[in-house]
Amino acid sequence: MRMYDLIMKKRNGGNLSQEEIEYMIAEYTAGRIPDYQMSAMMMAIYFQGMSAQETTALTMAMAHSGDMMDLSDIEGVKVDKHSTGGVGDKTSIALTPMVAACGVKIAKMSGRGLGHTGGTIDKLESFEGFTTGITAGHFVRQVNEIGVSIMGQTADIAPADKKLYALRDVTATVDNMSLIASSIMSKKLASGADAIVLDVKTGSGAFMKSEKDSFALAKEMVTLGNMAGRKTIAVVSDMDQPLGRAVGNALEVEEAIATLRGEGPEDFTKLCMTLGTYMLIAGGVSSDEKDAEKRLQRVIEDGSALKKLAEFVQAQGGDAKAVYDTTLLPKASVIEEIVSVQSGYIEKIDCDEIGICSLILGGGRETKESEIDLSVGLILNKKVGDHVASGEPLAVIYANDRAKLTAAKERFLKAYHFADKPVQRAQLIKGIVRE
Ligand code: URA
């Protein structure tokens, strides 16, 4: 078999066989296919697309390109959760202890990733001493003992995807449905959970800008998961504006903690309740939505979800006191209001732009080597549909550097768009995709 022939076949609109895809992934992982040939293949796939059979073969080949985690030493159904990502998405920090407090085992692997704010791992490092660099043995033991653990993704999980994703990132081939679905699902399948709940974002701050594409991506991933024998459900949710009010690592942790006390923003709380509901059903704890909601409500009201977060933080070396005293989280030195220069109803917020403000402040990573400032970010006072008067604060900005604060503030003001008449608020949950 020759890579040249496979590129030509795909370029001309043909379908690659399972054998051809397995060859291509194995040889690329081993370094025997050069990046320039794989780049050409990615671009051919980008334009020609992949059939369902090709996408399945690619997912399975990438999943099996490294270790397949064996979680059989954990008793019960292990549930994983994955979000396609967005601005202010701190869901895992609140959701995993909520669900674990209801008795579902959460064995989750997370990555850091490049982005506007850090990934889940970065956010959790706002707890001094917290680490996701734990051994597989520690991970399994912790899930058996307290019901939840989040481990940093090791280099041995889907190494083909790691290499390929880095290549796609620099060759403008990320935003292809089959490539995104196979990339995400290969890692999820290799991570070993029995059931997977996906949060597929849609809107200006998401990979998929249209609802139609987001539902198609959700369907593709649900099919891949179920075909591989993992119970998979997807929730399609809004990312046309930041989720909740906090954007920035420690600020998002603080908001997640408030949510576990029952004092979180309405949209964020609703998303956690919805994803949690399907995690409880997938984990076999609840048979229907109503029962799941009741259980989730109860663990917030009786404080057991918050206690579970403290246990989880402590089990991974973090300072659990900060769960009950958030003044112990990293704090920025300059805190200022961003005041609106006009009156009206908020019609639209350029979601990605708010993320870039956080990045400018130092809250995200521009390159893999960048150090993140965990304390900086923004708290939004106004979201789509809200009325604002000129001179009223739109947000509060947290910074450690005056020049960065000024640059972020300027950009922030341009991200808000106003209307004279009341504006309809977007629906947060767009739909559920099951098998
Ligand atoms: N996240 C991934 O892990 N892979 C993609 O291709 C896109 C988002």
Coordinates of C-alpha atoms and ligand atoms in Angstrom, one line a residue:
M1 CA 0.0 0.0 0.0
R2 CA 1.2 3.5 -0.8
M3 CA 0.1 6.7 0.9
Y4 CA 0.4 8.5 -2.5
D5 CA -2.4 6.2 -3.9
L6 CA -4.6 6.8 -0.9
I7 CA -4.3 10.6 -1.2
M8 CA -5.2 10.3 -4.9
K9 CA -8.2 8.1 -4.2
K10 CA -9.6 10.5 -1.6
R11 CA -8.8 13.5 -3.7
N12 CA -10.8 12.0 -6.5
G13 CA -13.8 11.4 -4.2
G14 CA -13.3 7.7 -3.5
N15 CA -13.9 5.9 -0.2
L16 CA -11.0 4.5 1.8
S17 CA -11.4 1.0 3.1
Q18 CA -10.9 0.0 6.7
E19 CA -7.6 -1.6 5.8
E20 CA -6.4 1.5 4.1
I21 CA -7.3 3.7 7.0
E22 CA -5.7 1.3 9.5
Y23 CA -2.5 1.3 7.4
M24 CA -2.4 5.1 7.2
I25 CA -2.9 5.7 10.9
A26 CA -0.5 3.0 12.0
E27 CA 2.2 4.2 9.6
Y28 CA 1.7 7.9 10.5
T29 CA 1.8 7.2 14.2
A30 CA 5.1 5.2 13.7
G31 CA 6.6 8.2 11.8
R32 CA 6.7 6.4 8.5
I33 CA 4.3 8.7 6.7
P34 CA 5.6 12.3 6.6
D35 CA 3.5 15.3 7.8
Y36 CA 3.3 16.7 4.2
Q37 CA 1.5 13.6 2.9
M38 CA -0.8 13.5 5.9
S39 CA -1.6 17.2 5.4
A40 CA -2.6 16.5 1.8
M41 CA -4.8 13.7 3.0
M42 CA -6.5 15.9 5.7
M43 CA -7.2 18.6 3.0
A44 CA -8.6 16.0 0.6
I45 CA -10.8 14.7 3.5
Y46 CA -11.8 18.3 4.3
F47 CA -13.1 18.8 0.8
Q48 CA -14.4 15.3 -0.1
G49 CA -15.8 14.3 3.3
M50 CA -15.9 10.8 4.7
S51 CA -18.6 8.2 4.7
A52 CA -20.0 6.8 8.0
Q53 CA -17.9 3.6 7.5
E54 CA -14.7 5.7 6.9
T55 CA -15.4 7.8 10.0
T56 CA -15.9 4.7 12.1
A57 CA -12.7 3.1 10.8
L58 CA -10.7 6.3 11.5
T59 CA -12.1 6.6 15.0
M60 CA -11.3 3.0 15.9
A61 CA -7.8 3.1 14.3
M62 CA -7.0 6.2 16.3
A63 CA -8.5 4.8 19.5
H64 CA -6.3 1.7 19.2
S65 CA -3.2 3.6 18.2
G66 CA -2.1 3.6 21.9
D67 CA -3.3 2.4 25.3
M68 CA -7.0 1.4 25.8
M69 CA -7.6 2.3 29.5
D70 CA -8.9 -0.7 31.5
L71 CA -11.2 0.5 34.1
S72 CA -12.6 -2.9 35.0
D73 CA -11.2 -2.6 38.6
I74 CA -13.7 0.2 39.2
E75 CA -17.0 -1.2 40.4
G76 CA -20.2 -0.1 38.7
V77 CA -20.9 1.9 35.5
K78 CA -18.2 4.5 34.7
V79 CA -19.5 7.6 33.1
D80 CA -17.5 10.2 31.2
K81 CA -18.5 13.6 30.0
H82 CA -17.1 15.8 27.2
S83 CA -17.8 19.3 26.0
T84 CA -16.8 20.5 22.6
G85 CA -15.7 23.7 24.5
G86 CA -16.5 27.3 24.7
V87 CA -16.1 30.5 26.6
G88 CA -16.9 30.3 30.3
D89 CA -17.4 26.5 30.2
K90 CA -16.5 25.4 33.7
T91 CA -19.1 22.6 33.6
S92 CA -16.9 19.7 34.7
I93 CA -15.9 21.4 37.9
A94 CA -19.5 21.7 39.2
L95 CA -21.0 18.7 37.3
T96 CA -18.6 15.9 38.3
P97 CA -19.0 16.3 42.1
M98 CA -22.8 16.7 41.6
V99 CA -23.1 13.5 39.8
A100 CA -20.6 11.6 42.0
A101 CA -22.6 12.7 45.1
C102 CA -25.6 11.0 43.5
G103 CA -23.6 7.7 43.3
V104 CA -22.4 7.6 39.7
K105 CA -18.7 6.8 39.2
I106 CA -16.9 9.5 37.3
A107 CA -13.5 8.5 35.8
K108 CA -12.6 11.3 33.5
M109 CA -9.6 12.2 31.5
S110 CA -9.0 15.9 30.5
G111 CA -6.6 17.8 28.5
R112 CA -5.2 21.3 28.8
G113 CA -5.5 22.5 25.3
L114 CA -4.9 25.9 23.8
G115 CA -7.6 28.4 24.2
H116 CA -9.1 31.6 25.6
T117 CA -9.0 30.3 29.1
G118 CA -7.3 27.2 30.2
G119 CA -8.9 23.7 30.1
T120 CA -10.5 22.0 33.0
I121 CA -7.1 20.9 34.4
D122 CA -5.8 24.5 34.4
K123 CA -9.0 25.7 36.2
L124 CA -8.7 23.0 38.8
E125 CA -5.1 24.1 39.5
S126 CA -6.6 27.2 41.0
F127 CA -6.7 25.0 44.1
E128 CA -3.2 25.2 45.4
G129 CA -1.4 21.9 45.1
F130 CA -4.0 20.2 42.9
T131 CA -2.6 17.8 40.4
T132 CA -4.0 15.7 37.6
G133 CA -0.6 14.1 37.1
I134 CA -1.7 11.0 39.0
T135 CA -1.0 7.3 38.2
A136 CA -3.5 5.0 36.7
G137 CA -3.5 3.1 40.0
H138 CA -4.3 6.3 42.0
F139 CA -7.0 7.2 39.5
V140 CA -8.8 3.8 39.9
R141 CA -8.4 3.7 43.7
Q142 CA -9.8 7.3 44.0
V143 CA -12.9 6.5 41.8
N144 CA -13.6 3.4 43.9
E145 CA -13.2 5.4 47.2
I146 CA -14.8 8.7 46.5
G147 CA -16.6 8.2 43.2
V148 CA -14.7 10.8 41.2
S149 CA -11.3 11.5 39.7
I150 CA -10.0 13.6 36.8
M151 CA -6.7 12.6 35.4
G152 CA -4.5 14.4 32.8
Q153 CA -4.6 12.7 29.5
T154 CA -1.5 10.6 29.0
A155 CA 0.6 10.7 25.9
D156 CA -0.4 7.0 25.4
I157 CA -4.1 7.7 24.9
A158 CA -4.8 7.9 21.1
P159 CA -1.3 9.1 20.1
A160 CA -2.4 9.2 16.5
D161 CA -5.0 11.8 17.3
K162 CA -2.5 13.9 19.2
K163 CA -0.2 14.0 16.2
L164 CA -3.0 14.5 13.7
Y165 CA -4.8 17.2 15.7
A166 CA -1.6 19.2 16.0
L167 CA -1.2 18.9 12.2
R168 CA -4.8 19.9 11.5
D169 CA -4.4 22.9 13.8
V170 CA -1.7 24.4 11.5
T171 CA -3.2 23.3 8.1
A172 CA -6.7 24.8 8.4
T173 CA -8.3 21.3 8.6
V174 CA -9.8 21.3 12.1
D175 CA -13.4 22.2 11.3
N176 CA -14.5 19.1 9.4
M177 CA -17.3 17.1 10.9
S178 CA -15.8 13.6 10.5
L179 CA -12.4 14.7 11.6
I180 CA -13.8 16.4 14.8
A181 CA -16.1 13.5 15.6
S182 CA -13.4 10.8 15.2
S183 CA -10.8 12.9 17.1
I184 CA -13.0 13.4 20.1
M185 CA -14.5 9.9 20.1
S186 CA -11.2 8.1 19.7
K187 CA -10.0 9.7 22.9
K188 CA -13.2 9.0 24.7
L189 CA -13.2 5.3 23.6
A190 CA -9.6 4.9 24.6
S191 CA -10.3 6.5 28.1
G192 CA -12.4 3.4 29.0
A193 CA -15.7 4.7 30.4
D194 CA -18.8 2.6 29.9
A195 CA -21.1 5.6 29.1
I196 CA -20.4 9.0 27.6
V197 CA -22.5 12.2 27.8
L198 CA -21.5 14.8 25.3
D199 CA -22.1 18.5 25.4
V200 CA -22.0 19.7 21.8
K201 CA -21.9 23.5 21.7
T202 CA -23.5 25.6 19.0
G203 CA -23.2 29.3 18.1
S204 CA -20.6 32.0 17.6
G205 CA -18.3 30.7 20.3
A206 CA -18.4 27.0 19.2
F207 CA -16.7 25.0 16.5
M208 CA -20.0 24.5 14.9
K209 CA -21.7 27.9 14.3
S210 CA -25.0 26.6 13.0
E211 CA -27.5 24.4 14.9
K212 CA -27.8 22.1 11.8
D213 CA -24.1 21.3 11.9
S214 CA -24.1 20.9 15.6
F215 CA -26.9 18.4 15.6
A216 CA -25.1 16.6 12.7
L217 CA -21.9 16.4 14.8
A218 CA -23.8 15.2 17.8
K219 CA -25.5 12.5 15.8
E220 CA -22.2 11.4 14.3
M221 CA -20.5 11.1 17.8
V222 CA -23.5 9.4 19.4
T223 CA -23.5 6.8 16.5
L224 CA -19.7 6.2 16.9
G225 CA -20.0 5.8 20.7
N226 CA -23.0 3.4 20.6
M227 CA -21.4 1.4 17.8
A228 CA -18.3 0.9 20.0
G229 CA -20.6 -0.4 22.7
R230 CA -20.6 2.7 24.9
K231 CA -23.9 4.2 25.9
T232 CA -23.7 7.7 24.4
I233 CA -26.0 10.7 24.6
A234 CA -25.4 14.2 23.4
V235 CA -26.9 17.5 24.6
V236 CA -26.7 20.3 22.1
S237 CA -26.4 23.6 24.0
D238 CA -26.0 27.3 23.2
M239 CA -22.6 28.9 22.9
D240 CA -23.7 32.1 21.2
Q241 CA -22.7 34.0 24.4
P242 CA -20.4 33.0 27.3
L243 CA -21.8 30.4 29.7
G244 CA -22.6 31.8 33.1
R245 CA -21.0 35.1 34.1
A246 CA -17.4 34.2 34.9
V247 CA -14.7 33.9 32.2
G248 CA -11.2 33.2 33.5
N249 CA -9.8 30.2 35.5
A250 CA -10.1 31.0 39.2
L251 CA -13.2 33.1 38.6
E252 CA -14.8 30.2 36.9
V253 CA -13.9 27.9 39.8
E254 CA -15.6 30.4 42.1
E255 CA -18.7 30.3 40.0
A256 CA -18.7 26.5 39.9
I257 CA -18.5 26.5 43.7
A258 CA -21.4 29.1 44.0
T259 CA -23.4 26.7 41.7
L260 CA -22.8 23.8 44.1
R261 CA -24.1 26.1 46.9
G262 CA -27.3 26.7 44.8
E263 CA -26.2 30.2 44.0
G264 CA -25.0 29.8 40.4
P265 CA -26.2 31.7 37.3
E266 CA -29.4 30.3 35.8
D267 CA -28.0 29.2 32.5
F268 CA -25.0 27.4 34.0
T269 CA -27.1 25.7 36.6
K270 CA -29.6 24.5 34.0
L271 CA -26.8 23.1 31.8
C272 CA -25.3 21.2 34.8
M273 CA -28.8 19.9 35.7
T274 CA -29.4 18.7 32.1
L275 CA -26.1 17.0 31.6
G276 CA -26.3 15.6 35.1
T277 CA -29.7 14.1 34.4
Y278 CA -28.4 12.1 31.5
M279 CA -25.3 11.1 33.4
L280 CA -27.5 9.7 36.2
I281 CA -29.6 7.8 33.6
A282 CA -26.5 6.5 31.8
G283 CA -25.0 5.5 35.1
G284 CA -28.1 3.5 36.0
V285 CA -28.9 5.6 39.1
S286 CA -32.1 7.1 37.7
S287 CA -34.6 5.6 35.3
D288 CA -36.1 8.9 34.2
E289 CA -35.4 12.6 34.0
K290 CA -37.7 13.6 36.9
D291 CA -36.0 11.3 39.3
A292 CA -32.5 12.4 38.2
E293 CA -33.4 16.1 38.6
K294 CA -34.7 15.4 42.1
R295 CA -31.5 13.7 43.1
L296 CA -29.3 16.4 41.7
Q297 CA -31.4 19.1 43.4
R298 CA -31.1 17.2 46.7
V299 CA -27.2 17.0 46.6
I300 CA -27.1 20.7 46.1
E301 CA -29.5 21.5 48.9
D302 CA -28.0 19.2 51.5
G303 CA -24.4 20.3 50.7
S304 CA -23.2 16.9 49.7
A305 CA -22.2 18.0 46.1
L306 CA -20.0 20.8 47.6
K307 CA -18.5 18.3 50.1
K308 CA -17.8 15.9 47.2
L309 CA -15.8 18.7 45.4
A310 CA -13.8 19.2 48.6
E311 CA -13.1 15.5 48.9
F312 CA -12.1 15.4 45.2
V313 CA -9.8 18.4 45.5
Q314 CA -8.1 17.0 48.6
A315 CA -7.7 13.5 47.1
Q316 CA -5.6 15.1 44.3
G317 CA -3.4 17.2 46.6
G318 CA -5.3 20.4 46.4
D319 CA -6.2 22.9 49.2
A320 CA -9.8 21.8 49.9
K321 CA -10.3 24.8 52.3
A322 CA -10.7 27.0 49.3
V323 CA -14.0 25.2 48.5
Y324 CA -15.5 26.7 51.6
D325 CA -13.4 29.9 51.6
T326 CA -13.0 31.2 48.0
T327 CA -10.8 34.1 49.2
L328 CA -8.0 31.4 49.2
L329 CA -8.2 31.1 45.3
P330 CA -5.8 33.2 43.2
K331 CA -6.7 36.9 43.2
A332 CA -6.0 39.6 40.7
S333 CA -4.5 42.9 41.9
V334 CA -6.5 45.3 39.7
I335 CA -10.3 45.1 39.6
E336 CA -12.3 47.6 37.6
E337 CA -15.8 48.0 36.2
I338 CA -16.3 48.2 32.4
V339 CA -19.0 50.8 32.0
S340 CA -21.4 50.9 29.1
V341 CA -21.1 53.9 26.8
Q342 CA -24.6 53.4 25.5
S343 CA -28.1 52.4 26.5
G344 CA -30.3 49.7 25.1
Y345 CA -31.0 46.0 25.1
I346 CA -28.0 43.6 24.6
E347 CA -28.7 42.1 21.2
K348 CA -25.6 40.0 20.7
I349 CA -22.3 39.3 22.4
D350 CA -19.4 38.2 20.2
C351 CA -18.6 35.1 22.3
D352 CA -15.1 34.5 20.9
E353 CA -14.1 38.1 21.5
I354 CA -14.9 37.8 25.2
G355 CA -12.6 34.8 25.3
I356 CA -9.9 36.8 23.5
C357 CA -10.2 39.4 26.3
S358 CA -9.4 36.8 28.8
L359 CA -6.5 35.6 26.7
I360 CA -5.2 39.2 26.5
L361 CA -5.3 39.4 30.3
G362 CA -3.1 36.3 30.5
G363 CA -5.9 33.8 31.3
G364 CA -5.3 31.5 28.3
R365 CA -2.5 30.0 26.3
E366 CA -1.3 31.3 23.0
T367 CA 1.3 28.6 22.6
K368 CA 1.7 25.2 24.3
E369 CA 4.5 26.7 26.4
S370 CA 2.6 29.8 27.7
E371 CA 2.1 30.2 31.4
I372 CA -1.5 30.9 32.5
D373 CA -2.4 33.6 35.0
L374 CA -5.1 31.9 36.9
S375 CA -6.4 35.0 38.7
V376 CA -7.5 37.2 35.7
G377 CA -10.7 37.3 33.7
L378 CA -14.1 38.9 33.6
I379 CA -17.4 38.7 35.4
L380 CA -20.3 39.7 33.0
N381 CA -23.0 41.7 34.6
K382 CA -25.1 41.9 31.4
K383 CA -26.0 39.1 29.0
V384 CA -28.2 38.9 25.8
G385 CA -31.7 40.3 26.5
D386 CA -30.7 42.4 29.5
H387 CA -31.3 46.2 29.5
V388 CA -28.3 48.5 30.2
A389 CA -28.3 52.2 30.8
S390 CA -25.3 54.3 29.7
G391 CA -22.9 54.5 32.7
E392 CA -24.0 51.1 34.1
P393 CA -21.4 48.4 34.4
L394 CA -21.4 45.7 31.7
A395 CA -18.7 43.7 33.5
V396 CA -16.0 43.6 36.0
I397 CA -12.5 43.0 34.8
Y398 CA -9.7 41.3 36.8
A399 CA -6.1 42.0 35.8
N400 CA -2.5 42.1 37.0
D401 CA -1.2 44.4 34.3
R402 CA -2.6 47.9 33.4
A403 CA -1.7 47.7 29.7
K404 CA -3.4 44.4 29.3
L405 CA -6.4 45.7 31.1
T406 CA -6.7 48.6 28.8
A407 CA -6.4 46.4 25.7
A408 CA -8.9 43.9 26.9
K409 CA -11.4 46.6 27.9
E410 CA -11.3 48.2 24.5
R411 CA -11.9 44.9 22.8
F412 CA -14.6 44.0 25.3
L413 CA -16.7 47.1 24.5
K414 CA -16.6 46.3 20.8
A415 CA -18.0 42.7 21.5
Y416 CA -21.3 44.0 22.8
H417 CA -24.1 44.9 20.4
F418 CA -27.2 46.9 21.3
A419 CA -30.8 47.1 20.1
D420 CA -33.5 49.7 20.9
K421 CA -36.2 47.1 21.4
P422 CA -36.4 44.1 23.8
V423 CA -34.5 41.1 22.5
Q424 CA -35.5 37.5 22.9
R425 CA -33.2 35.5 25.1
A426 CA -31.6 32.4 23.4
Q427 CA -32.8 29.0 24.4
L428 CA -29.9 27.3 26.3
I429 CA -30.7 23.6 25.5
K430 CA -31.3 23.1 21.8
G431 CA -32.0 19.4 22.0
I432 CA -31.0 15.9 23.1
V433 CA -29.5 13.3 20.6
R434 CA -29.8 9.7 21.5
E435 CA -29.2 6.5 19.5
Ligands
URA1 N1 -11.5 18.7 20.0 C1 -10.8 17.6 19.7 O1 -10.4 16.9 20.6 N2 -10.6 17.3 18.4 C2 -11.1 18.1 17.4 O2 -10.9 17.8 16.3 C3 -11.9 19.3 17.8 C4 -12.1 19.5 19.1

